[in-house]
Amino acid sequence: MTKKIKYFEALRGIAIIMVLAIHTYPHSDSSFNLFVRQILNCAVPIFFALSGFFLYKKVLETKEQMYSFWRKQIPKVYIPVLIWSLPWFILGIMHGKLIQAPLRLFSCGYSVYYFIAVIIQFYLLLPLLQRYRLGNRTMGWAIPYIISFISVGFITYVYIIERIHLSLIIRYGSCLYWLCFFVIGCRLSQSDRKYGLIPPLVVMLFGLFSSYYESLYLIENYGNGAGYKLTSFIFSAGMCYLLLSARMEELYDSINGKIANVIVYLGKHSFILYLLHIHVVKYTRIVMNMTQNWTVYFLVVLIISIVLIEIIKKILPLRYHYYLGIY
């Protein structure tokens, strides 16, 4: 594996670590925990920025190329999420949800699998983004920010301020919500990424502290607000530009050691880890009842998930790995 590929695998590894940390978050009153939680909000944006970075380079100039891309990419993520959703689907059918269960299954509506619904939408949208070159044009590049900021503002108002219950697939399952991060990746894929680190660092720090104080305000007044919001999107945008810069990649090249190798391993297995870990989170929460100890809970979920992945790789023939999301 080249250093360049290892760096992006490491970014995926860092992002999936953050995802696991989010899903083991104890919802405590600790100010420190809440501040750390704000840092973790950039995990999903990083994944979408990385997707845009690599997908925008695809050549989709003809209908044949476009349909070939869709036939290859969509089943690659859609089939595994259907399989990993089956436990919830079966329970739903057993509880008489004969219409709701299939709808949730095929829309990626179970648990945190909204991510797959969004990435499929980006696959479908990619030829249009390439056609209008939103990754290249200055004005076109601004449009996704406007769309995403309006979307996150609307969802924050409805879900947190008005306290109208929305499922995860409704809240976060639209590509418009995450569009700015995907386009950040698209834009950077067309540049040498040799820009200064001060501007993204300033944006990141401004967004992070604003996000923390906005969370305090929302939690105090509305009882919710640790997750995504406008300020966390500002922070995440700065973080994406920072991590995808050429200078950060060069810095990583100078790092060696076992920790870096572990992070790369997690990055290589980030998709199966994402699909599997949420089941581990659910059952360890029930069995071990340690949701107040964030560090221990996180480590237990991470270790169990890795062990299960390795067991699956050992006992399942290679031809079936594709169907569970092991690549």
PDB file of N, CA, C and O in Angstrom, residues 269-327:
ATOM      1  N   HIS A 269     -11.084  -1.434   7.270  1.00  0.00           N
ATOM      2  CA  HIS A 269     -12.273  -2.183   7.666  1.00  0.00           C
ATOM      3  C   HIS A 269     -13.394  -1.253   8.141  1.00  0.00           C
ATOM      4  O   HIS A 269     -14.313  -1.690   8.836  1.00  0.00           O
ATOM      5  N   SER A 270     -13.322   0.015   7.753  1.00  0.00           N
ATOM      6  CA  SER A 270     -14.274   0.986   8.286  1.00  0.00           C
ATOM      7  C   SER A 270     -15.718   0.687   7.889  1.00  0.00           C
ATOM      8  O   SER A 270     -16.644   0.921   8.675  1.00  0.00           O
ATOM      9  N   PHE A 271     -15.932   0.138   6.694  1.00  0.00           N
ATOM     10  CA  PHE A 271     -17.308  -0.110   6.256  1.00  0.00           C
ATOM     11  C   PHE A 271     -17.947  -1.238   7.058  1.00  0.00           C
ATOM     12  O   PHE A 271     -19.055  -1.079   7.598  1.00  0.00           O
ATOM     13  N   ILE A 272     -17.279  -2.372   7.166  1.00  0.00           N
ATOM     14  CA  ILE A 272     -17.822  -3.474   7.949  1.00  0.00           C
ATOM     15  C   ILE A 272     -17.903  -3.088   9.429  1.00  0.00           C
ATOM     16  O   ILE A 272     -18.847  -3.472  10.135  1.00  0.00           O
ATOM     17  N   LEU A 273     -16.957  -2.302   9.898  1.00  0.00           N
ATOM     18  CA  LEU A 273     -16.987  -1.855  11.289  1.00  0.00           C
ATOM     19  C   LEU A 273     -18.187  -0.954  11.541  1.00  0.00           C
ATOM     20  O   LEU A 273     -18.855  -1.069  12.592  1.00  0.00           O
ATOM     21  N   TYR A 274     -18.480  -0.098  10.597  1.00  0.00           N
ATOM     22  CA  TYR A 274     -19.662   0.763  10.690  1.00  0.00           C
ATOM     23  C   TYR A 274     -20.950  -0.067  10.707  1.00  0.00           C
ATOM     24  O   TYR A 274     -21.847   0.171  11.521  1.00  0.00           O
ATOM     25  N   LEU A 275     -21.036  -1.060   9.844  1.00  0.00           N
ATOM     26  CA  LEU A 275     -22.243  -1.874   9.762  1.00  0.00           C
ATOM     27  C   LEU A 275     -22.444  -2.747  10.993  1.00  0.00           C
ATOM     28  O   LEU A 275     -23.567  -2.915  11.474  1.00  0.00           O
ATOM     29  N   LEU A 276     -21.368  -3.295  11.501  1.00  0.00           N
ATOM     30  CA  LEU A 276     -21.446  -4.272  12.582  1.00  0.00           C
ATOM     31  C   LEU A 276     -21.517  -3.645  13.966  1.00  0.00           C
ATOM     32  O   LEU A 276     -22.235  -4.146  14.846  1.00  0.00           O
ATOM     33  N   HIS A 277     -20.789  -2.545  14.179  1.00  0.00           N
ATOM     34  CA  HIS A 277     -20.606  -2.059  15.547  1.00  0.00           C
ATOM     35  C   HIS A 277     -21.896  -1.651  16.225  1.00  0.00           C
ATOM     36  O   HIS A 277     -22.009  -1.733  17.458  1.00  0.00           O
ATOM     37  N   ILE A 278     -22.879  -1.210  15.450  1.00  0.00           N
ATOM     38  CA  ILE A 278     -24.097  -0.714  16.083  1.00  0.00           C
ATOM     39  C   ILE A 278     -24.871  -1.847  16.748  1.00  0.00           C
ATOM     40  O   ILE A 278     -25.571  -1.637  17.747  1.00  0.00           O
ATOM     41  N   HIS A 279     -24.722  -3.073  16.241  1.00  0.00           N
ATOM     42  CA  HIS A 279     -25.302  -4.226  16.916  1.00  0.00           C
ATOM     43  C   HIS A 279     -24.563  -4.500  18.219  1.00  0.00           C
ATOM     44  O   HIS A 279     -25.177  -4.838  19.241  1.00  0.00           O
ATOM     45  N   VAL A 280     -23.237  -4.366  18.185  1.00  0.00           N
ATOM     46  CA  VAL A 280     -22.429  -4.561  19.389  1.00  0.00           C
ATOM     47  C   VAL A 280     -22.786  -3.509  20.434  1.00  0.00           C
ATOM     48  O   VAL A 280     -22.914  -3.813  21.622  1.00  0.00           O
ATOM     49  N   VAL A 281     -22.957  -2.258  19.998  1.00  0.00           N
ATOM     50  CA  VAL A 281     -23.344  -1.180  20.907  1.00  0.00           C
ATOM     51  C   VAL A 281     -24.650  -1.523  21.613  1.00  0.00           C
ATOM     52  O   VAL A 281     -24.773  -1.385  22.844  1.00  0.00           O
ATOM     53  N   LYS A 282     -25.609  -1.998  20.857  1.00  0.00           N
ATOM     54  CA  LYS A 282     -26.927  -2.302  21.414  1.00  0.00           C
ATOM     55  C   LYS A 282     -26.855  -3.391  22.473  1.00  0.00           C
ATOM     56  O   LYS A 282     -27.388  -3.234  23.580  1.00  0.00           O
ATOM     57  N   TYR A 283     -26.181  -4.483  22.166  1.00  0.00           N
ATOM     58  CA  TYR A 283     -26.202  -5.628  23.072  1.00  0.00           C
ATOM     59  C   TYR A 283     -25.237  -5.468  24.241  1.00  0.00           C
ATOM     60  O   TYR A 283     -25.516  -5.962  25.336  1.00  0.00           O
ATOM     61  N   THR A 284     -24.134  -4.778  24.058  1.00  0.00           N
ATOM     62  CA  THR A 284     -23.255  -4.521  25.208  1.00  0.00           C
ATOM     63  C   THR A 284     -23.915  -3.545  26.171  1.00  0.00           C
ATOM     64  O   THR A 284     -23.714  -3.628  27.386  1.00  0.00           O
ATOM     65  N   ARG A 285     -24.702  -2.629  25.649  1.00  0.00           N
ATOM     66  CA  ARG A 285     -25.438  -1.706  26.518  1.00  0.00           C
ATOM     67  C   ARG A 285     -26.426  -2.472  27.390  1.00  0.00           C
ATOM     68  O   ARG A 285     -26.585  -2.188  28.585  1.00  0.00           O
ATOM     69  N   ILE A 286     -27.076  -3.458  26.815  1.00  0.00           N
ATOM     70  CA  ILE A 286     -28.056  -4.241  27.557  1.00  0.00           C
ATOM     71  C   ILE A 286     -27.373  -5.165  28.560  1.00  0.00           C
ATOM     72  O   ILE A 286     -27.752  -5.232  29.737  1.00  0.00           O
ATOM     73  N   VAL A 287     -26.347  -5.878  28.110  1.00  0.00           N
ATOM     74  CA  VAL A 287     -25.722  -6.917  28.927  1.00  0.00           C
ATOM     75  C   VAL A 287     -24.781  -6.345  29.980  1.00  0.00           C
ATOM     76  O   VAL A 287     -24.792  -6.758  31.146  1.00  0.00           O
ATOM     77  N   MET A 288     -23.961  -5.362  29.599  1.00  0.00           N
ATOM     78  CA  MET A 288     -22.887  -4.909  30.482  1.00  0.00           C
ATOM     79  C   MET A 288     -23.242  -3.671  31.284  1.00  0.00           C
ATOM     80  O   MET A 288     -22.591  -3.359  32.272  1.00  0.00           O
ATOM     81  N   ASN A 289     -24.255  -2.929  30.841  1.00  0.00           N
ATOM     82  CA  ASN A 289     -24.749  -1.769  31.591  1.00  0.00           C
ATOM     83  C   ASN A 289     -23.615  -0.850  32.075  1.00  0.00           C
ATOM     84  O   ASN A 289     -23.474  -0.576  33.260  1.00  0.00           O
ATOM     85  N   MET A 290     -22.805  -0.385  31.138  1.00  0.00           N
ATOM     86  CA  MET A 290     -21.690   0.483  31.533  1.00  0.00           C
ATOM     87  C   MET A 290     -21.684   1.758  30.700  1.00  0.00           C
ATOM     88  O   MET A 290     -20.654   2.284  30.324  1.00  0.00           O
ATOM     89  N   THR A 291     -22.867   2.254  30.406  1.00  0.00           N
ATOM     90  CA  THR A 291     -22.973   3.407  29.519  1.00  0.00           C
ATOM     91  C   THR A 291     -22.439   4.692  30.146  1.00  0.00           C
ATOM     92  O   THR A 291     -22.274   5.687  29.457  1.00  0.00           O
ATOM     93  N   GLN A 292     -22.193   4.697  31.469  1.00  0.00           N
ATOM     94  CA  GLN A 292     -21.690   5.913  32.098  1.00  0.00           C
ATOM     95  C   GLN A 292     -20.163   6.015  32.039  1.00  0.00           C
ATOM     96  O   GLN A 292     -19.611   7.054  32.324  1.00  0.00           O
ATOM     97  N   ASN A 293     -19.492   4.910  31.742  1.00  0.00           N
ATOM     98  CA  ASN A 293     -18.037   4.934  31.611  1.00  0.00           C
ATOM     99  C   ASN A 293     -17.702   4.919  30.125  1.00  0.00           C
ATOM    100  O   ASN A 293     -17.588   3.858  29.512  1.00  0.00           O
ATOM    101  N   TRP A 294     -17.545   6.102  29.578  1.00  0.00           N
ATOM    102  CA  TRP A 294     -17.421   6.257  28.127  1.00  0.00           C
ATOM    103  C   TRP A 294     -16.198   5.530  27.584  1.00  0.00           C
ATOM    104  O   TRP A 294     -16.286   4.793  26.605  1.00  0.00           O
ATOM    105  N   THR A 295     -15.052   5.688  28.232  1.00  0.00           N
ATOM    106  CA  THR A 295     -13.821   5.083  27.726  1.00  0.00           C
ATOM    107  C   THR A 295     -13.908   3.567  27.697  1.00  0.00           C
ATOM    108  O   THR A 295     -13.580   2.925  26.689  1.00  0.00           O
ATOM    109  N   VAL A 296     -14.358   2.976  28.800  1.00  0.00           N
ATOM    110  CA  VAL A 296     -14.460   1.517  28.869  1.00  0.00           C
ATOM    111  C   VAL A 296     -15.480   0.999  27.862  1.00  0.00           C
ATOM    112  O   VAL A 296     -15.233   0.021  27.145  1.00  0.00           O
ATOM    113  N   TYR A 297     -16.626   1.662  27.803  1.00  0.00           N
ATOM    114  CA  TYR A 297     -17.682   1.252  26.880  1.00  0.00           C
ATOM    115  C   TYR A 297     -17.187   1.294  25.437  1.00  0.00           C
ATOM    116  O   TYR A 297     -17.387   0.358  24.655  1.00  0.00           O
ATOM    117  N   PHE A 298     -16.508   2.373  25.085  1.00  0.00           N
ATOM    118  CA  PHE A 298     -15.961   2.521  23.731  1.00  0.00           C
ATOM    119  C   PHE A 298     -14.963   1.409  23.416  1.00  0.00           C
ATOM    120  O   PHE A 298     -15.019   0.780  22.357  1.00  0.00           O
ATOM    121  N   LEU A 299     -14.031   1.159  24.337  1.00  0.00           N
ATOM    122  CA  LEU A 299     -13.009   0.148  24.097  1.00  0.00           C
ATOM    123  C   LEU A 299     -13.604  -1.253  23.982  1.00  0.00           C
ATOM    124  O   LEU A 299     -13.175  -2.051  23.145  1.00  0.00           O
ATOM    125  N   VAL A 300     -14.588  -1.546  24.808  1.00  0.00           N
ATOM    126  CA  VAL A 300     -15.241  -2.857  24.735  1.00  0.00           C
ATOM    127  C   VAL A 300     -15.930  -3.043  23.387  1.00  0.00           C
ATOM    128  O   VAL A 300     -15.802  -4.081  22.734  1.00  0.00           O
ATOM    129  N   VAL A 301     -16.663  -2.012  22.936  1.00  0.00           N
ATOM    130  CA  VAL A 301     -17.344  -2.085  21.642  1.00  0.00           C
ATOM    131  C   VAL A 301     -16.336  -2.238  20.516  1.00  0.00           C
ATOM    132  O   VAL A 301     -16.518  -3.054  19.601  1.00  0.00           O
ATOM    133  N   LEU A 302     -15.252  -1.472  20.558  1.00  0.00           N
ATOM    134  CA  LEU A 302     -14.228  -1.534  19.514  1.00  0.00           C
ATOM    135  C   LEU A 302     -13.577  -2.914  19.464  1.00  0.00           C
ATOM    136  O   LEU A 302     -13.452  -3.510  18.383  1.00  0.00           O
ATOM    137  N   ILE A 303     -13.184  -3.433  20.614  1.00  0.00           N
ATOM    138  CA  ILE A 303     -12.484  -4.724  20.652  1.00  0.00           C
ATOM    139  C   ILE A 303     -13.407  -5.854  20.217  1.00  0.00           C
ATOM    140  O   ILE A 303     -13.013  -6.711  19.406  1.00  0.00           O
ATOM    141  N   ILE A 304     -14.639  -5.872  20.709  1.00  0.00           N
ATOM    142  CA  ILE A 304     -15.585  -6.919  20.314  1.00  0.00           C
ATOM    143  C   ILE A 304     -15.850  -6.859  18.816  1.00  0.00           C
ATOM    144  O   ILE A 304     -15.908  -7.893  18.136  1.00  0.00           O
ATOM    145  N   SER A 305     -15.997  -5.649  18.286  1.00  0.00           N
ATOM    146  CA  SER A 305     -16.270  -5.487  16.854  1.00  0.00           C
ATOM    147  C   SER A 305     -15.109  -6.011  16.015  1.00  0.00           C
ATOM    148  O   SER A 305     -15.323  -6.726  15.023  1.00  0.00           O
ATOM    149  N   ILE A 306     -13.876  -5.689  16.407  1.00  0.00           N
ATOM    150  CA  ILE A 306     -12.704  -6.166  15.664  1.00  0.00           C
ATOM    151  C   ILE A 306     -12.612  -7.686  15.730  1.00  0.00           C
ATOM    152  O   ILE A 306     -12.340  -8.348  14.717  1.00  0.00           O
ATOM    153  N   VAL A 307     -12.837  -8.258  16.906  1.00  0.00           N
ATOM    154  CA  VAL A 307     -12.790  -9.717  17.055  1.00  0.00           C
ATOM    155  C   VAL A 307     -13.836 -10.382  16.165  1.00  0.00           C
ATOM    156  O   VAL A 307     -13.548 -11.378  15.478  1.00  0.00           O
ATOM    157  N   LEU A 308     -15.033  -9.841  16.142  1.00  0.00           N
ATOM    158  CA  LEU A 308     -16.091 -10.408  15.302  1.00  0.00           C
ATOM    159  C   LEU A 308     -15.751 -10.319  13.818  1.00  0.00           C
ATOM    160  O   LEU A 308     -16.013 -11.246  13.051  1.00  0.00           O
ATOM    161  N   ILE A 309     -15.163  -9.202  13.418  1.00  0.00           N
ATOM    162  CA  ILE A 309     -14.755  -9.050  12.017  1.00  0.00           C
ATOM    163  C   ILE A 309     -13.732 -10.106  11.643  1.00  0.00           C
ATOM    164  O   ILE A 309     -13.826 -10.754  10.593  1.00  0.00           O
ATOM    165  N   GLU A 310     -12.749 -10.310  12.507  1.00  0.00           N
ATOM    166  CA  GLU A 310     -11.713 -11.304  12.222  1.00  0.00           C
ATOM    167  C   GLU A 310     -12.288 -12.725  12.218  1.00  0.00           C
ATOM    168  O   GLU A 310     -11.871 -13.563  11.415  1.00  0.00           O
ATOM    169  N   ILE A 311     -13.236 -13.001  13.096  1.00  0.00           N
ATOM    170  CA  ILE A 311     -13.887 -14.316  13.098  1.00  0.00           C
ATOM    171  C   ILE A 311     -14.649 -14.533  11.796  1.00  0.00           C
ATOM    172  O   ILE A 311     -14.568 -15.598  11.173  1.00  0.00           O
ATOM    173  N   ILE A 312     -15.391 -13.514  11.381  1.00  0.00           N
ATOM    174  CA  ILE A 312     -16.151 -13.612  10.132  1.00  0.00           C
ATOM    175  C   ILE A 312     -15.207 -13.854   8.955  1.00  0.00           C
ATOM    176  O   ILE A 312     -15.471 -14.690   8.084  1.00  0.00           O
ATOM    177  N   LYS A 313     -14.094 -13.133   8.923  1.00  0.00           N
ATOM    178  CA  LYS A 313     -13.121 -13.296   7.836  1.00  0.00           C
ATOM    179  C   LYS A 313     -12.532 -14.703   7.814  1.00  0.00           C
ATOM    180  O   LYS A 313     -12.240 -15.252   6.741  1.00  0.00           O
ATOM    181  N   LYS A 314     -12.371 -15.303   8.990  1.00  0.00           N
ATOM    182  CA  LYS A 314     -11.771 -16.632   9.076  1.00  0.00           C
ATOM    183  C   LYS A 314     -12.753 -17.740   8.683  1.00  0.00           C
ATOM    184  O   LYS A 314     -12.380 -18.701   7.987  1.00  0.00           O
ATOM    185  N   ILE A 315     -14.000 -17.634   9.134  1.00  0.00           N
ATOM    186  CA  ILE A 315     -14.941 -18.749   8.951  1.00  0.00           C
ATOM    187  C   ILE A 315     -15.781 -18.633   7.680  1.00  0.00           C
ATOM    188  O   ILE A 315     -16.321 -19.632   7.203  1.00  0.00           O
ATOM    189  N   LEU A 316     -15.890 -17.412   7.139  1.00  0.00           N
ATOM    190  CA  LEU A 316     -16.739 -17.217   5.967  1.00  0.00           C
ATOM    191  C   LEU A 316     -15.882 -17.257   4.701  1.00  0.00           C
ATOM    192  O   LEU A 316     -14.853 -16.572   4.626  1.00  0.00           O
ATOM    193  N   PRO A 317     -16.262 -18.058   3.717  1.00  0.00           N
ATOM    194  CA  PRO A 317     -15.503 -18.090   2.454  1.00  0.00           C
ATOM    195  C   PRO A 317     -15.373 -16.703   1.847  1.00  0.00           C
ATOM    196  O   PRO A 317     -16.273 -15.869   1.959  1.00  0.00           O
ATOM    197  N   LEU A 318     -14.264 -16.467   1.177  1.00  0.00           N
ATOM    198  CA  LEU A 318     -13.935 -15.145   0.641  1.00  0.00           C
ATOM    199  C   LEU A 318     -15.027 -14.607  -0.279  1.00  0.00           C
ATOM    200  O   LEU A 318     -15.294 -13.407  -0.293  1.00  0.00           O
ATOM    201  N   ARG A 319     -15.688 -15.503  -1.029  1.00  0.00           N
ATOM    202  CA  ARG A 319     -16.697 -15.042  -1.994  1.00  0.00           C
ATOM    203  C   ARG A 319     -17.919 -14.409  -1.322  1.00  0.00           C
ATOM    204  O   ARG A 319     -18.703 -13.719  -1.982  1.00  0.00           O
ATOM    205  N   TYR A 320     -18.091 -14.640  -0.013  1.00  0.00           N
ATOM    206  CA  TYR A 320     -19.234 -14.074   0.702  1.00  0.00           C
ATOM    207  C   TYR A 320     -18.891 -12.769   1.425  1.00  0.00           C
ATOM    208  O   TYR A 320     -19.793 -12.121   1.961  1.00  0.00           O
ATOM    209  N   HIS A 321     -17.631 -12.405   1.470  1.00  0.00           N
ATOM    210  CA  HIS A 321     -17.233 -11.194   2.182  1.00  0.00           C
ATOM    211  C   HIS A 321     -17.913  -9.952   1.603  1.00  0.00           C
ATOM    212  O   HIS A 321     -18.285  -9.040   2.347  1.00  0.00           O
ATOM    213  N   TYR A 322     -18.042  -9.930   0.294  1.00  0.00           N
ATOM    214  CA  TYR A 322     -18.659  -8.801  -0.401  1.00  0.00           C
ATOM    215  C   TYR A 322     -20.036  -8.479   0.162  1.00  0.00           C
ATOM    216  O   TYR A 322     -20.401  -7.314   0.329  1.00  0.00           O
ATOM    217  N   TYR A 323     -20.806  -9.518   0.465  1.00  0.00           N
ATOM    218  CA  TYR A 323     -22.192  -9.337   0.885  1.00  0.00           C
ATOM    219  C   TYR A 323     -22.320  -8.767   2.305  1.00  0.00           C
ATOM    220  O   TYR A 323     -23.377  -8.270   2.672  1.00  0.00           O
ATOM    221  N   LEU A 324     -21.241  -8.868   3.068  1.00  0.00           N
ATOM    222  CA  LEU A 324     -21.265  -8.316   4.431  1.00  0.00           C
ATOM    223  C   LEU A 324     -20.496  -6.999   4.521  1.00  0.00           C
ATOM    224  O   LEU A 324     -20.451  -6.390   5.598  1.00  0.00           O
ATOM    225  N   GLY A 325     -19.901  -6.571   3.425  1.00  0.00           N
ATOM    226  CA  GLY A 325     -19.196  -5.286   3.435  1.00  0.00           C
ATOM    227  C   GLY A 325     -17.745  -5.388   3.795  1.00  0.00           C
ATOM    228  O   GLY A 325     -17.138  -4.422   4.260  1.00  0.00           O
ATOM    229  N   ILE A 326     -17.126  -6.557   3.582  1.00  0.00           N
ATOM    230  CA  ILE A 326     -15.702  -6.729   3.846  1.00  0.00           C
ATOM    231  C   ILE A 326     -14.959  -6.659   2.518  1.00  0.00           C
ATOM    232  O   ILE A 326     -15.154  -7.520   1.647  1.00  0.00           O
ATOM    233  N   TYR A 327     -14.085  -5.647   2.378  1.00  0.00           N
ATOM    234  CA  TYR A 327     -13.378  -5.467   1.105  1.00  0.00           C
ATOM    235  C   TYR A 327     -11.880  -5.450   1.353  1.00  0.00           C
ATOM    236  O   TYR A 327     -11.421  -5.040   2.386  1.00  0.00           O
TER     237      TYR A 327
END
